[in-house]
mmCIF file of N, CA and C in Angstrom:
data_model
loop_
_atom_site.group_PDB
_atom_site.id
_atom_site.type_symbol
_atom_site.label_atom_id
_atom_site.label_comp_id
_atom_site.label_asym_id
_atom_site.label_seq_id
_atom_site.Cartn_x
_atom_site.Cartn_y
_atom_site.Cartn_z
ATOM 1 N N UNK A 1 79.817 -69.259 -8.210
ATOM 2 C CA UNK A 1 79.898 -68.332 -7.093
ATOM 3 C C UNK A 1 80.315 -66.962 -7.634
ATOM 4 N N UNK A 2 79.650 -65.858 -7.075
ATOM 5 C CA UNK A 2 79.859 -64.345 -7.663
ATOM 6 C C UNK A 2 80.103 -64.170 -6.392
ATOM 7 N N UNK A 3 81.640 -63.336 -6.222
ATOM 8 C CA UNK A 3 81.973 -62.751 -5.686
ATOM 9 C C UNK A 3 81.504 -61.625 -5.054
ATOM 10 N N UNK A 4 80.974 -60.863 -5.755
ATOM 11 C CA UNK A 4 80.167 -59.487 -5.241
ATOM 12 C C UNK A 4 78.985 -59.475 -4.693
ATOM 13 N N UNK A 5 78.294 -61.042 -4.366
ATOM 14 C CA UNK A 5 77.375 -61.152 -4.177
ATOM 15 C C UNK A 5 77.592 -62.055 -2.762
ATOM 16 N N UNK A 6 78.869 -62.457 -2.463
ATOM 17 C CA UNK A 6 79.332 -62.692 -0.655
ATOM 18 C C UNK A 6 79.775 -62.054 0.062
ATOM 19 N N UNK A 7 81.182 -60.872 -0.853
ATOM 20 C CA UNK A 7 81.677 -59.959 -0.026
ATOM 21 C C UNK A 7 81.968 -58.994 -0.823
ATOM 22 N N UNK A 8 81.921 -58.083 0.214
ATOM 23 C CA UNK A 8 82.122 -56.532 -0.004
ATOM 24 C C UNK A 8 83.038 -56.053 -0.737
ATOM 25 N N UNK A 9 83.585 -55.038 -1.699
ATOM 26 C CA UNK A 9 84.173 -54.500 -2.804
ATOM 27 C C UNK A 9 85.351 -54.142 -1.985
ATOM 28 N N UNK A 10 85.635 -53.518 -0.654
ATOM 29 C CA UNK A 10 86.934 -53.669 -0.033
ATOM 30 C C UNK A 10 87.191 -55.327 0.202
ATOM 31 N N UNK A 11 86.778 -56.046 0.494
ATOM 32 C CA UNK A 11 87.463 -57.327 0.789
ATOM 33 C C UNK A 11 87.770 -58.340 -0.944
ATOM 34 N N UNK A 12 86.905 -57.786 -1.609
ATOM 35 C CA UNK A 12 87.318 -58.067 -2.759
ATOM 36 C C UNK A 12 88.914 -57.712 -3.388
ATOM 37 N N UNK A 13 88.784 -56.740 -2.976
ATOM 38 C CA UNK A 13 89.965 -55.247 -3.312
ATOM 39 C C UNK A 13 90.934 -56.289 -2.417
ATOM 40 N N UNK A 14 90.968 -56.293 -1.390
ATOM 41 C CA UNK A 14 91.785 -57.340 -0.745
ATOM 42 C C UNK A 14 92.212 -58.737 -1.293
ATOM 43 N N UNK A 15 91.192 -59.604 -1.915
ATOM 44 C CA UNK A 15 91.592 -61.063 -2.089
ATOM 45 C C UNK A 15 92.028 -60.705 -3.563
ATOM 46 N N UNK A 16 92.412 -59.584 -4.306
ATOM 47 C CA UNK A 16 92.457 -59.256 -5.637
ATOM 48 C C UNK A 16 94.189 -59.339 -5.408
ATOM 49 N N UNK A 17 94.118 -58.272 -4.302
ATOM 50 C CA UNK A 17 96.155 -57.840 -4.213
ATOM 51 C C UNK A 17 96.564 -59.153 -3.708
ATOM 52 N N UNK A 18 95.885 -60.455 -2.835
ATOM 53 C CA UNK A 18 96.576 -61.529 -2.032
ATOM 54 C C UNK A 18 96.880 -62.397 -3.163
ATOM 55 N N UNK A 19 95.982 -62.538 -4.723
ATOM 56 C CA UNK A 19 95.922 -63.631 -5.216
ATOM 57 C C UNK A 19 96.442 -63.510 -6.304
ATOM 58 N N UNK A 20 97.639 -64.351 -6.551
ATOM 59 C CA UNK A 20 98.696 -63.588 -8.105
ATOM 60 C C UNK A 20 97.475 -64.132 -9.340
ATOM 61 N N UNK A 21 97.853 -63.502 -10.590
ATOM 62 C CA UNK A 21 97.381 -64.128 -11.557
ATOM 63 C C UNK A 21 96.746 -65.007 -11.997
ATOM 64 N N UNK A 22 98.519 -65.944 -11.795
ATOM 65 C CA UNK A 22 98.391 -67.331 -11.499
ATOM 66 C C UNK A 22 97.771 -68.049 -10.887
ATOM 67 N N UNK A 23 97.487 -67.694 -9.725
ATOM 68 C CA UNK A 23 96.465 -68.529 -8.946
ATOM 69 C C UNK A 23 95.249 -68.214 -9.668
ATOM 70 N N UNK A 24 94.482 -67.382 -9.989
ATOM 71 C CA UNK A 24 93.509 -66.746 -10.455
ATOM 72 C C UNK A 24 93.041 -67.967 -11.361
ATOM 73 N N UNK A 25 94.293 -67.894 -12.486
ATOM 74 C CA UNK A 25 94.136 -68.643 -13.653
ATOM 75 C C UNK A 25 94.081 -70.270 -13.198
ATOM 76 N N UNK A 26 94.243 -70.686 -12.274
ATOM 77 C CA UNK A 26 94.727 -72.196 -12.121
ATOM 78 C C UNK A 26 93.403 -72.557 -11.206
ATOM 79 N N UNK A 27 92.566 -71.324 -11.116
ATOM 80 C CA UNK A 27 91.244 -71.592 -9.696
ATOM 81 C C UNK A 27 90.135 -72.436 -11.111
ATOM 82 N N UNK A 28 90.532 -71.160 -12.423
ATOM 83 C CA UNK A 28 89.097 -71.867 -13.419
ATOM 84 C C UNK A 28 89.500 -73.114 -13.415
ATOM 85 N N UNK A 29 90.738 -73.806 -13.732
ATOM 86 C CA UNK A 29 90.937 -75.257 -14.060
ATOM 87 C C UNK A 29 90.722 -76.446 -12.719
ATOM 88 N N UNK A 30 90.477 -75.870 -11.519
ATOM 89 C CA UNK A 30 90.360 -76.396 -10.827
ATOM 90 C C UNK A 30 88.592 -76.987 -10.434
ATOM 91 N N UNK A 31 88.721 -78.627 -9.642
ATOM 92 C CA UNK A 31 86.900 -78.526 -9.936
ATOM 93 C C UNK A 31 86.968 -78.530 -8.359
ATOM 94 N N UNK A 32 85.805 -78.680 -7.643
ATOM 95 C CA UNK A 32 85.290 -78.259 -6.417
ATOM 96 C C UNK A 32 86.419 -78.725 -5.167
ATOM 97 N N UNK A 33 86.647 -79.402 -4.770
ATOM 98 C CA UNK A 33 87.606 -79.914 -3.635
ATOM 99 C C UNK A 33 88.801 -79.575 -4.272
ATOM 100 N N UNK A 34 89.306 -79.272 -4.990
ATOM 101 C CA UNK A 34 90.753 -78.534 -5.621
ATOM 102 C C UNK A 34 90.162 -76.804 -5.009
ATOM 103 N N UNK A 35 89.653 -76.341 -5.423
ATOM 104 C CA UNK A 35 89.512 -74.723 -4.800
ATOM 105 C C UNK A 35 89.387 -74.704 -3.503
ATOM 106 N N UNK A 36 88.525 -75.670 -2.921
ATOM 107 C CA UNK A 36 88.430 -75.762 -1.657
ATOM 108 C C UNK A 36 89.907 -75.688 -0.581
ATOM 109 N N UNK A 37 90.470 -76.874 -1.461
ATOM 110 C CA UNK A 37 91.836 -77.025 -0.779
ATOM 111 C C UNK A 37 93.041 -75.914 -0.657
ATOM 112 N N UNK A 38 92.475 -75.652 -1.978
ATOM 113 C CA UNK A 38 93.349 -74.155 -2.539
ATOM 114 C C UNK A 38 93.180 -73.027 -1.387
ATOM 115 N N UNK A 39 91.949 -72.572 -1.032
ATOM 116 C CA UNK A 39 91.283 -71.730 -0.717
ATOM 117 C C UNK A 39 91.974 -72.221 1.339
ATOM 118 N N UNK A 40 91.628 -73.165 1.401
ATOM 119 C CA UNK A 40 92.255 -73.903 2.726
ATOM 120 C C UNK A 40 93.269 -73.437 3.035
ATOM 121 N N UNK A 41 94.448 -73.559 2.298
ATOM 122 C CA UNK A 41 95.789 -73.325 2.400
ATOM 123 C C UNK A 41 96.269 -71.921 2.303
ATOM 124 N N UNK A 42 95.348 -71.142 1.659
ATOM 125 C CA UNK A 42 95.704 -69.373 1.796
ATOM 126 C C UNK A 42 95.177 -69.399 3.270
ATOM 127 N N UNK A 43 93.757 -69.741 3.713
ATOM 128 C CA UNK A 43 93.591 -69.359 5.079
ATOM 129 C C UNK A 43 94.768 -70.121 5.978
ATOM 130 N N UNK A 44 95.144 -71.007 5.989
ATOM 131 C CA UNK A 44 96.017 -71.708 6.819
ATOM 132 C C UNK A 44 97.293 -71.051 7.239
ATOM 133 N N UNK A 45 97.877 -69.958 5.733
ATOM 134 C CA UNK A 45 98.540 -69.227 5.455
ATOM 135 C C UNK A 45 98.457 -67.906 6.394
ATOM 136 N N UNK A 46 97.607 -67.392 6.309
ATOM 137 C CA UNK A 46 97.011 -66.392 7.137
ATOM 138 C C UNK A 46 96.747 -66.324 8.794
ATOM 139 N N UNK A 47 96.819 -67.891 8.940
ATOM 140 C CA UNK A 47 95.902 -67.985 10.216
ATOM 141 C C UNK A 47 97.939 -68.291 11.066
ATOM 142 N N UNK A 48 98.516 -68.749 10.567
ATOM 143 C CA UNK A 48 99.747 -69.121 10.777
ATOM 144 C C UNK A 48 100.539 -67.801 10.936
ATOM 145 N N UNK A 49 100.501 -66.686 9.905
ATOM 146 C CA UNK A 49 100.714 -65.306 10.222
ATOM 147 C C UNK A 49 100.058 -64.551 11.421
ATOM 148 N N UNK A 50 98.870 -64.935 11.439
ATOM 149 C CA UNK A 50 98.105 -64.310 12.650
ATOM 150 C C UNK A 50 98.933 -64.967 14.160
ATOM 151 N N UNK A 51 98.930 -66.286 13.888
ATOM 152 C CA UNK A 51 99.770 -66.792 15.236
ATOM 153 C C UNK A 51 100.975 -65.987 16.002
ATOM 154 N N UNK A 52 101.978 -66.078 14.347
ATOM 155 C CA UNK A 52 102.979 -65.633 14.975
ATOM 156 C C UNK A 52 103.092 -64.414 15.271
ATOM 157 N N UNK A 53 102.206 -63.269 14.822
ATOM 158 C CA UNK A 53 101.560 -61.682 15.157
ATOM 159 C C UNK A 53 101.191 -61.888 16.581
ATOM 160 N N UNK A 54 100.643 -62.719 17.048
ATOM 161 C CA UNK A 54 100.012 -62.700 18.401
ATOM 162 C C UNK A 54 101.504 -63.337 19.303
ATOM 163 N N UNK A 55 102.307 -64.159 19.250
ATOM 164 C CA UNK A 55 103.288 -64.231 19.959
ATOM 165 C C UNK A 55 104.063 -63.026 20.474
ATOM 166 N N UNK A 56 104.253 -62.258 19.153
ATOM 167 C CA UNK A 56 105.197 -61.544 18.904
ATOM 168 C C UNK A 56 104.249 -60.336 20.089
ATOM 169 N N UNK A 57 103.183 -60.341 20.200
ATOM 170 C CA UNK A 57 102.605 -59.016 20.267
ATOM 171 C C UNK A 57 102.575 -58.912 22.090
ATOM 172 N N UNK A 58 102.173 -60.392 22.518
ATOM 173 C CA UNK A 58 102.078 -61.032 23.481
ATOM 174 C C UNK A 58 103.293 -60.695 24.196
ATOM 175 N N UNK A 59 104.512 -61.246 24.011
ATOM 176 C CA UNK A 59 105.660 -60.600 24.428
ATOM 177 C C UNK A 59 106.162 -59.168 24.709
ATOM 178 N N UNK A 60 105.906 -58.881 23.698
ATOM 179 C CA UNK A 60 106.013 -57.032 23.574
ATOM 180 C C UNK A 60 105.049 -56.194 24.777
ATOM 181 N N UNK A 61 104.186 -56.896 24.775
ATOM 182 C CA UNK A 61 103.112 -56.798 25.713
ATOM 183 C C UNK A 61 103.503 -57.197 27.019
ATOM 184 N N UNK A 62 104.296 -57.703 27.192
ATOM 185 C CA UNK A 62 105.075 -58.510 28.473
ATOM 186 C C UNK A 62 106.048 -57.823 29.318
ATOM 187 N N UNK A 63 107.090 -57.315 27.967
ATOM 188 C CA UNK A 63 107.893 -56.319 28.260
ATOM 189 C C UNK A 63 107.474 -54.878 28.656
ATOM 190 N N UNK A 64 105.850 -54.250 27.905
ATOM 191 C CA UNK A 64 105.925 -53.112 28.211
ATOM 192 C C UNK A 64 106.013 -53.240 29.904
ATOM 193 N N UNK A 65 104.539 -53.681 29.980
ATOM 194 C CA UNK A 65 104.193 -54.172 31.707
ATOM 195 C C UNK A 65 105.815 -53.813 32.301
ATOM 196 N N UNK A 66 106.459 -55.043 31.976
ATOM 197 C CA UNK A 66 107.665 -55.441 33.272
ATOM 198 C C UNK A 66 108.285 -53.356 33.179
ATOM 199 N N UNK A 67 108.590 -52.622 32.224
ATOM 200 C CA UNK A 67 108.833 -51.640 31.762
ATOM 201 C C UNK A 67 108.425 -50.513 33.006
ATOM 202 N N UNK A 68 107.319 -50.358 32.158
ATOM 203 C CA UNK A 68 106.242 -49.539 32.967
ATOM 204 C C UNK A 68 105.832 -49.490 34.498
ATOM 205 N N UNK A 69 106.211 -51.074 34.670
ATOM 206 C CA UNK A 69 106.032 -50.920 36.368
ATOM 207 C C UNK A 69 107.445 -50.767 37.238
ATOM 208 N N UNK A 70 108.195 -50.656 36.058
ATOM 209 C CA UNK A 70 109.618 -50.700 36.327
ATOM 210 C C UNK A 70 109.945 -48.944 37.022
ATOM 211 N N UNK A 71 111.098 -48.622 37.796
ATOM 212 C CA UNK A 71 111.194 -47.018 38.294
ATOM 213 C C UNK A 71 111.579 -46.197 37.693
ATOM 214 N N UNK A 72 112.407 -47.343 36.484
ATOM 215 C CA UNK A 72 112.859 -46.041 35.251
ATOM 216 C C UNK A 72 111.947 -45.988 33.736
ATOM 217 N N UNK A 73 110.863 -46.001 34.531
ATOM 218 C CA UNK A 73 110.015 -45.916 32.885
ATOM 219 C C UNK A 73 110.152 -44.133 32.078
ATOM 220 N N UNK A 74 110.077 -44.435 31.304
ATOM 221 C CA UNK A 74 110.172 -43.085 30.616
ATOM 222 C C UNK A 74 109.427 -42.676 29.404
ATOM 223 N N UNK A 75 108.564 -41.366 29.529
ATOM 224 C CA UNK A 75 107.531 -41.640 28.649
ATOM 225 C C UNK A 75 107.926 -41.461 27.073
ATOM 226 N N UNK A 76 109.236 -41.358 26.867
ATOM 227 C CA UNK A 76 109.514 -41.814 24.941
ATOM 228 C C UNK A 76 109.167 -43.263 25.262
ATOM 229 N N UNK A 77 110.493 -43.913 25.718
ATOM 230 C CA UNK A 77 110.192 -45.562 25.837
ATOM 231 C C UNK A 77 108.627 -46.212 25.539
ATOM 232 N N UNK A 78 107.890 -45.462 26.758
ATOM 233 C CA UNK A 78 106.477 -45.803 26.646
ATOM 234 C C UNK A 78 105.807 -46.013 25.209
ATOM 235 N N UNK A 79 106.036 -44.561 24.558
ATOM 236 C CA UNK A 79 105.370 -44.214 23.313
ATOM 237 C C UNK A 79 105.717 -45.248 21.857
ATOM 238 N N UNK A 80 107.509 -45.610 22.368
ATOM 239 C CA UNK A 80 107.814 -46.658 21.522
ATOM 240 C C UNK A 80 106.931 -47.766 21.493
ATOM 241 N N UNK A 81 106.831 -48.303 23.186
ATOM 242 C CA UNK A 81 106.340 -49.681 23.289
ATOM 243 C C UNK A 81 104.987 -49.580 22.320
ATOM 244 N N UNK A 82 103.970 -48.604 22.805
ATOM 245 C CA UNK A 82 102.866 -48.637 22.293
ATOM 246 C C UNK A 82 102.961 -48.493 20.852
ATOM 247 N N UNK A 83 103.662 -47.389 19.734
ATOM 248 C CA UNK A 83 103.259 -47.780 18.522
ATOM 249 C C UNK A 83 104.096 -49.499 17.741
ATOM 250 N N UNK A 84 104.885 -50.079 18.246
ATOM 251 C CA UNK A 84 105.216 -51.004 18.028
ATOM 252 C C UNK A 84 104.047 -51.943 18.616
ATOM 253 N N UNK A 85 103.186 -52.060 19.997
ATOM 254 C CA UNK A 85 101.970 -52.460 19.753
ATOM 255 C C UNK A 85 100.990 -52.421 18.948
ATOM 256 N N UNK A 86 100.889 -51.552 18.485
ATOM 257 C CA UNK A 86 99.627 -50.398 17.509
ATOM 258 C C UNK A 86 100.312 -51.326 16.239
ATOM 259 N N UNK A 87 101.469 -51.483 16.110
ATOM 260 C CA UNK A 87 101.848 -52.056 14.577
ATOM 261 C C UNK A 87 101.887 -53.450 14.368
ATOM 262 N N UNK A 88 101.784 -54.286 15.494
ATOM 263 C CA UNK A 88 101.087 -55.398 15.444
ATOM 264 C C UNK A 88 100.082 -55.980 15.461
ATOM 265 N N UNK A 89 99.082 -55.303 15.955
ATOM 266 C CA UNK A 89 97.688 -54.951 16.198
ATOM 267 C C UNK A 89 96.976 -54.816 14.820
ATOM 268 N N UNK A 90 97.926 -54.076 14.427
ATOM 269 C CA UNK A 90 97.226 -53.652 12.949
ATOM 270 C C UNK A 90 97.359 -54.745 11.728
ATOM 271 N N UNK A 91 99.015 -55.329 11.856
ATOM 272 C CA UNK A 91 99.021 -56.675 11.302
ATOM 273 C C UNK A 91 98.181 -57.795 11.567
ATOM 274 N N UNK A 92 97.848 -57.885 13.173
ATOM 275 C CA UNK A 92 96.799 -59.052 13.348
ATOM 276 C C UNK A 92 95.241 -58.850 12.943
ATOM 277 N N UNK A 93 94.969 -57.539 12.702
ATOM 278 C CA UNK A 93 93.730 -57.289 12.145
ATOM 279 C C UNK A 93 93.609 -57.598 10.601
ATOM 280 N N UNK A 94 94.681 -57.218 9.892
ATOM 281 C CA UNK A 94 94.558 -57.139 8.503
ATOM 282 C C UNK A 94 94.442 -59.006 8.192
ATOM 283 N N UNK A 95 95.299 -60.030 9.207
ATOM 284 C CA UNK A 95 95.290 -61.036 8.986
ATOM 285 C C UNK A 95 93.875 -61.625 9.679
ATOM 286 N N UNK A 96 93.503 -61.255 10.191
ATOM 287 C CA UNK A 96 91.940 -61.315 10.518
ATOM 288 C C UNK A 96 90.508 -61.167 9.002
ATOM 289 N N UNK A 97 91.374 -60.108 8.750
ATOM 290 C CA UNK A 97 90.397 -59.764 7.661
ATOM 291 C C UNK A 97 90.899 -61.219 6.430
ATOM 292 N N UNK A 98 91.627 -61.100 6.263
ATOM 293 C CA UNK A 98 92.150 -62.405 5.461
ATOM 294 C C UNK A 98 91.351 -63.714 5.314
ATOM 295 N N UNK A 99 91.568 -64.065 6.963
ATOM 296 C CA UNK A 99 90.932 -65.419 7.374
ATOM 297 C C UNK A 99 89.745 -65.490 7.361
ATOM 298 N N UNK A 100 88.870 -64.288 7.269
ATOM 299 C CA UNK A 100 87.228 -64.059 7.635
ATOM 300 C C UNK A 100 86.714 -63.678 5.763
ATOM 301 N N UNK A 101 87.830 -63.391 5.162
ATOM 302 C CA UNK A 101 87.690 -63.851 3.652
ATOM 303 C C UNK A 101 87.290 -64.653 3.086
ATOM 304 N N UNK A 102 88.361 -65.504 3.424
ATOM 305 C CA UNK A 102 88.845 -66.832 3.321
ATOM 306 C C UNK A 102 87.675 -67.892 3.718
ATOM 307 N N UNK A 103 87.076 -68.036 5.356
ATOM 308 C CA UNK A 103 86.187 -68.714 5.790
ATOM 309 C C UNK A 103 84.665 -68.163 5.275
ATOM 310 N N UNK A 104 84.599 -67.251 4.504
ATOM 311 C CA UNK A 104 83.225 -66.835 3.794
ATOM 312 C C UNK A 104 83.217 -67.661 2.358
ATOM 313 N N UNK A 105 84.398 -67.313 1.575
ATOM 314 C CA UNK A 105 84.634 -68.388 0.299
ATOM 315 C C UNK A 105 84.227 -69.677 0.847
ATOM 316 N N UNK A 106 85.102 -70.232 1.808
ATOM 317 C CA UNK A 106 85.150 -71.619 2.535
ATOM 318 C C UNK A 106 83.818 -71.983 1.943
ATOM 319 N N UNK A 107 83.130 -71.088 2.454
ATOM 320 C CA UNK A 107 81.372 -71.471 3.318
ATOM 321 C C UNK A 107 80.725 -71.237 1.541
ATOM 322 N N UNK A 108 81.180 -70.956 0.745
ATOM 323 C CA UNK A 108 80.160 -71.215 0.002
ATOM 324 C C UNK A 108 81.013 -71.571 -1.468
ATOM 325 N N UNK A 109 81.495 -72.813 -1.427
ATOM 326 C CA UNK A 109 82.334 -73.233 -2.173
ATOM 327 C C UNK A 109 81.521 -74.503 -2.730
#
């Protein structure tokens, strides 16, 4: 499997910074259902981060509402709620990109 020939040179650039050395080195010694599994468990990794990004975001999201419809909303408060949205958002995307890595390797392992 060539890498550059499933995904793109940013998502490469990506699974380059996620994957120490070590792993790197321990993927050649590994034969097909060993990478697979390997490869399993980073997404599992990811997809488990994504969860708890979406709880977290979900809530926050809960609070702005109750906030906002509240009589003392105030538009700093507001601006807080939202980039603390915006900064989870952005975590659940990057862990998106991860998992959609991850399930492209999957697929041609």
């Amino acid at each position: 499997m060539i890498l550059k020939d499933i995904l793109t040179g940013e998502q490469i650039d990506m699974l380059k910074r996620d994957l120490s050395d070590n792993d790197l080195f321990t993927l050649f010694l590994m034969n097909e259902e060993e990478k697979h599994n390997f490869f399993r468990n980073f997404r599992s990794t990811w997809l488990a981060k994504y969860d708890e990004y979406f709880v977290q975001f979900n809530a926050l999201y809960e609070d702005y509402c109750e906030y906002k419809s509240s009589d003392s909303s105030e538009k700093s408060v507001c601006l807080v709620y939202c980039e603390r949205l915006h900064s989870f958002f952005v975590d659940m995307q990057r862990c998106l990109e991860f998992i959609r890595i991850y399930d492209i390797i999957l697929d041609f392992i």
